[in-house]
Amino acid sequence: METTTEPGQAQDLPYNVFAKSCPSRGTLEHVTGRWGGLTLCALFEGSLRFNELRRRVDGVSEKMLSQTLHALERDGLVHREAQPTNPPRVDYELTPMGRGVAERLTGLIHFVEGQMDDVLAARRHYDETRGAL
Amino acid sequence: METTTEPGQAQDLPYNVFAKSCPSRGTLEHVTGRWGGLTLCALFEGSLRFNELRRRVDGVSEKMLSQTLHALERDGLVHREAQPTNPPRVDYELTPMGRGVAERLTGLIHFVEGQMDDVLAARRHYDETRGAL
DNA sequence: CTGTATCCTCACCGATACTG
DNA sequence: CAGTATCGGTGAGGATACAG
């Protein structure tokens, strides 16, 4: 039987991230964005409070963390649990869907970290041969 | 012996993407950047020429594709093969390391695409309950 | 066809101050 | 502690023209 599957290309999924206007593109950007990915991976190890996250994700500002968390919460990837205590305590944790994303993201990150020596070597080689030409 | 390993945090890898100044952060951003990820995934299905890539990655400009490819080539993830014909023909293909990254990236993307209905539902719910409050 | 060079805009994001 | 509001600089990135 014939699917619409081009050799090695699209599944018969209704969403295609390669298309400019596909909504999956936006979610992908939340998930792989500068802070989104690190935030999800930080939460992969367990729920964290706002300032715990802030310390864990080195370099993120309050504003960007807040913004990032809102986007991820809106996409249904992160659950926000506020306790009406004083001082306030808010815990962030992954939803099941968020865990699926974070799992794959940490896999990617660990792979990249594991290849960094080779990446750095490739960079050196590139810079040398380019500079020499 | 004491590693700097915090509970539940770092492997004993020499690189930690959570640290602001870790070089892995830069590579991660190339790989998950707006165009880097899509470019790698497009090449996962086979080598492509410049304008083939440009058409495949809907919305990318010449400038950004060129820039993205250079960064990925420098990191040793993409191999550039120029043929001295006229008109010129240049093929881009993944290196083994690039294939490792692209594999994980497409896994992530397919997962996200597969969850988009739930993501969209979550968004609707979020917007309604927030608007109503 | 495969790029590079230049200009220019806009929105990303950091810093700071303020609120509950 | 957990944020929001506002301002301003900076650089990503689009448009266009040009080059090999």
mmCIF file of C-alpha atoms in Angstrom, chain A residues 6-128:
data_model
loop_
_atom_site.group_PDB
_atom_site.id
_atom_site.type_symbol
_atom_site.label_atom_id
_atom_site.label_comp_id
_atom_site.label_asym_id
_atom_site.label_seq_id
_atom_site.Cartn_x
_atom_site.Cartn_y
_atom_site.Cartn_z
ATOM 1 C CA GLU A 6 8.113 10.412 0.553
ATOM 2 C CA PRO A 7 11.341 8.513 0.821
ATOM 3 C CA GLY A 8 12.599 9.359 4.250
ATOM 4 C CA GLN A 9 10.467 12.420 4.601
ATOM 5 C CA ALA A 10 7.089 13.083 6.123
ATOM 6 C CA GLN A 11 5.035 10.783 8.216
ATOM 7 C CA ASP A 12 1.326 11.008 7.716
ATOM 8 C CA LEU A 13 1.244 13.348 10.685
ATOM 9 C CA PRO A 14 -1.044 16.342 10.430
ATOM 10 C CA TYR A 15 1.739 18.632 11.576
ATOM 11 C CA ASN A 16 4.947 19.387 9.748
ATOM 12 C CA VAL A 17 7.513 21.505 11.486
ATOM 13 C CA PHE A 18 9.209 22.305 8.202
ATOM 14 C CA ALA A 19 6.233 24.371 7.106
ATOM 15 C CA LYS A 20 6.606 27.985 8.081
ATOM 16 C CA SER A 21 3.114 28.376 9.501
ATOM 17 C CA CYS A 22 2.769 25.057 11.294
ATOM 18 C CA PRO A 23 1.950 25.550 14.980
ATOM 19 C CA SER A 24 4.428 22.825 15.871
ATOM 20 C CA ARG A 25 7.143 25.243 14.875
ATOM 21 C CA GLY A 26 6.182 27.580 17.689
ATOM 22 C CA THR A 27 6.133 24.848 20.288
ATOM 23 C CA LEU A 28 9.434 23.530 18.999
ATOM 24 C CA GLU A 29 10.874 26.973 19.544
ATOM 25 C CA HIS A 30 9.556 27.156 23.085
ATOM 26 C CA VAL A 31 11.061 23.773 23.755
ATOM 27 C CA THR A 32 14.425 24.321 22.103
ATOM 28 C CA GLY A 33 14.654 28.007 22.819
ATOM 29 C CA ARG A 34 17.547 29.504 24.695
ATOM 30 C CA TRP A 35 15.941 28.985 28.100
ATOM 31 C CA GLY A 36 13.090 26.597 27.398
ATOM 32 C CA GLY A 37 15.270 23.572 26.879
ATOM 33 C CA LEU A 38 17.406 24.134 29.938
ATOM 34 C CA THR A 39 14.336 24.809 32.056
ATOM 35 C CA LEU A 40 12.654 21.583 30.988
ATOM 36 C CA CYS A 41 15.811 19.602 31.616
ATOM 37 C CA ALA A 42 16.271 21.152 35.024
ATOM 38 C CA LEU A 43 12.746 20.092 35.926
ATOM 39 C CA PHE A 44 13.361 16.613 34.567
ATOM 40 C CA GLU A 45 15.213 15.857 37.761
ATOM 41 C CA GLY A 46 12.287 16.855 39.938
ATOM 42 C CA SER A 47 10.048 19.778 40.731
ATOM 43 C CA LEU A 48 11.708 23.045 41.636
ATOM 44 C CA ARG A 49 10.704 26.420 43.001
ATOM 45 C CA PHE A 50 11.151 29.622 41.067
ATOM 46 C CA ASN A 51 14.422 30.697 42.591
ATOM 47 C CA GLU A 52 15.770 27.179 42.646
ATOM 48 C CA LEU A 53 15.250 27.080 38.901
ATOM 49 C CA ARG A 54 16.842 30.454 38.560
ATOM 50 C CA ARG A 55 19.982 29.249 40.272
ATOM 51 C CA ARG A 56 20.021 25.971 38.376
ATOM 52 C CA VAL A 57 19.726 27.584 34.965
ATOM 53 C CA ASP A 58 22.812 29.700 35.187
ATOM 54 C CA GLY A 59 22.441 33.095 33.558
ATOM 55 C CA VAL A 60 18.683 33.317 33.193
ATOM 56 C CA SER A 61 17.039 36.529 34.369
ATOM 57 C CA GLU A 62 13.864 36.677 36.436
ATOM 58 C CA LYS A 63 12.030 38.088 33.502
ATOM 59 C CA MET A 64 13.067 35.432 31.019
ATOM 60 C CA LEU A 65 12.495 32.592 33.444
ATOM 61 C CA SER A 66 9.023 33.886 34.194
ATOM 62 C CA GLN A 67 8.274 34.294 30.512
ATOM 63 C CA THR A 68 9.670 30.877 29.670
ATOM 64 C CA LEU A 69 7.667 29.186 32.383
ATOM 65 C CA HIS A 70 4.470 30.828 31.234
ATOM 66 C CA ALA A 71 5.016 29.653 27.670
ATOM 67 C CA LEU A 72 5.767 26.115 28.791
ATOM 68 C CA GLU A 73 2.805 26.085 31.138
ATOM 69 C CA ARG A 74 0.555 27.324 28.386
ATOM 70 C CA ASP A 75 1.764 24.569 26.079
ATOM 71 C CA GLY A 76 0.874 22.040 28.760
ATOM 72 C CA LEU A 77 4.459 20.982 29.380
ATOM 73 C CA VAL A 78 4.892 22.371 32.876
ATOM 74 C CA HIS A 79 2.510 22.397 35.808
ATOM 75 C CA ARG A 80 2.517 25.307 38.213
ATOM 76 C CA GLU A 81 1.506 24.624 41.802
ATOM 77 C CA ALA A 82 1.127 27.707 43.967
ATOM 78 C CA GLN A 83 0.656 27.401 47.707
ATOM 79 C CA PRO A 84 -1.156 30.243 49.426
ATOM 80 C CA THR A 85 1.355 30.462 52.230
ATOM 81 C CA ASN A 86 3.300 33.451 53.346
ATOM 82 C CA PRO A 87 5.872 33.835 52.007
ATOM 83 C CA PRO A 88 4.465 32.311 48.849
ATOM 84 C CA ARG A 89 5.785 29.007 47.611
ATOM 85 C CA VAL A 90 5.387 27.928 43.999
ATOM 86 C CA ASP A 91 6.522 24.611 42.635
ATOM 87 C CA TYR A 92 7.022 23.841 38.988
ATOM 88 C CA GLU A 93 6.961 20.314 37.678
ATOM 89 C CA LEU A 94 6.750 18.591 34.345
ATOM 90 C CA THR A 95 3.491 17.208 33.057
ATOM 91 C CA PRO A 96 3.620 13.740 31.486
ATOM 92 C CA MET A 97 3.908 15.401 28.099
ATOM 93 C CA GLY A 98 6.643 17.667 29.415
ATOM 94 C CA ARG A 99 8.481 14.635 30.680
ATOM 95 C CA GLY A 100 8.408 13.144 27.222
ATOM 96 C CA VAL A 101 9.958 16.271 25.821
ATOM 97 C CA ALA A 102 12.498 16.695 28.601
ATOM 98 C CA GLU A 103 13.581 13.093 28.311
ATOM 99 C CA ARG A 104 14.442 13.504 24.642
ATOM 100 C CA LEU A 105 16.012 16.866 25.282
ATOM 101 C CA THR A 106 18.317 15.568 28.003
ATOM 102 C CA GLY A 107 19.242 12.706 25.706
ATOM 103 C CA LEU A 108 20.256 15.236 23.092
ATOM 104 C CA ILE A 109 22.117 17.389 25.581
ATOM 105 C CA HIS A 110 24.049 14.509 27.056
ATOM 106 C CA PHE A 111 24.983 13.381 23.559
ATOM 107 C CA VAL A 112 26.244 16.847 22.695
ATOM 108 C CA GLU A 113 28.159 17.105 25.962
ATOM 109 C CA GLY A 114 29.704 13.730 25.210
ATOM 110 C CA GLN A 115 30.880 14.930 21.802
ATOM 111 C CA MET A 116 32.261 18.276 22.903
ATOM 112 C CA ASP A 117 35.885 17.201 22.640
ATOM 113 C CA ASP A 118 35.309 16.280 19.021
ATOM 114 C CA VAL A 119 33.338 19.465 18.401
ATOM 115 C CA LEU A 120 36.141 21.554 19.828
ATOM 116 C CA ALA A 121 38.658 19.651 17.743
ATOM 117 C CA ALA A 122 36.553 20.221 14.628
ATOM 118 C CA ARG A 123 36.401 23.920 15.411
ATOM 119 C CA ARG A 124 40.141 24.147 15.763
ATOM 120 C CA HIS A 125 40.631 22.308 12.487
ATOM 121 C CA TYR A 126 38.112 24.525 10.708
ATOM 122 C CA ASP A 127 39.648 27.722 11.992
ATOM 123 C CA GLU A 128 43.155 26.633 11.083
#
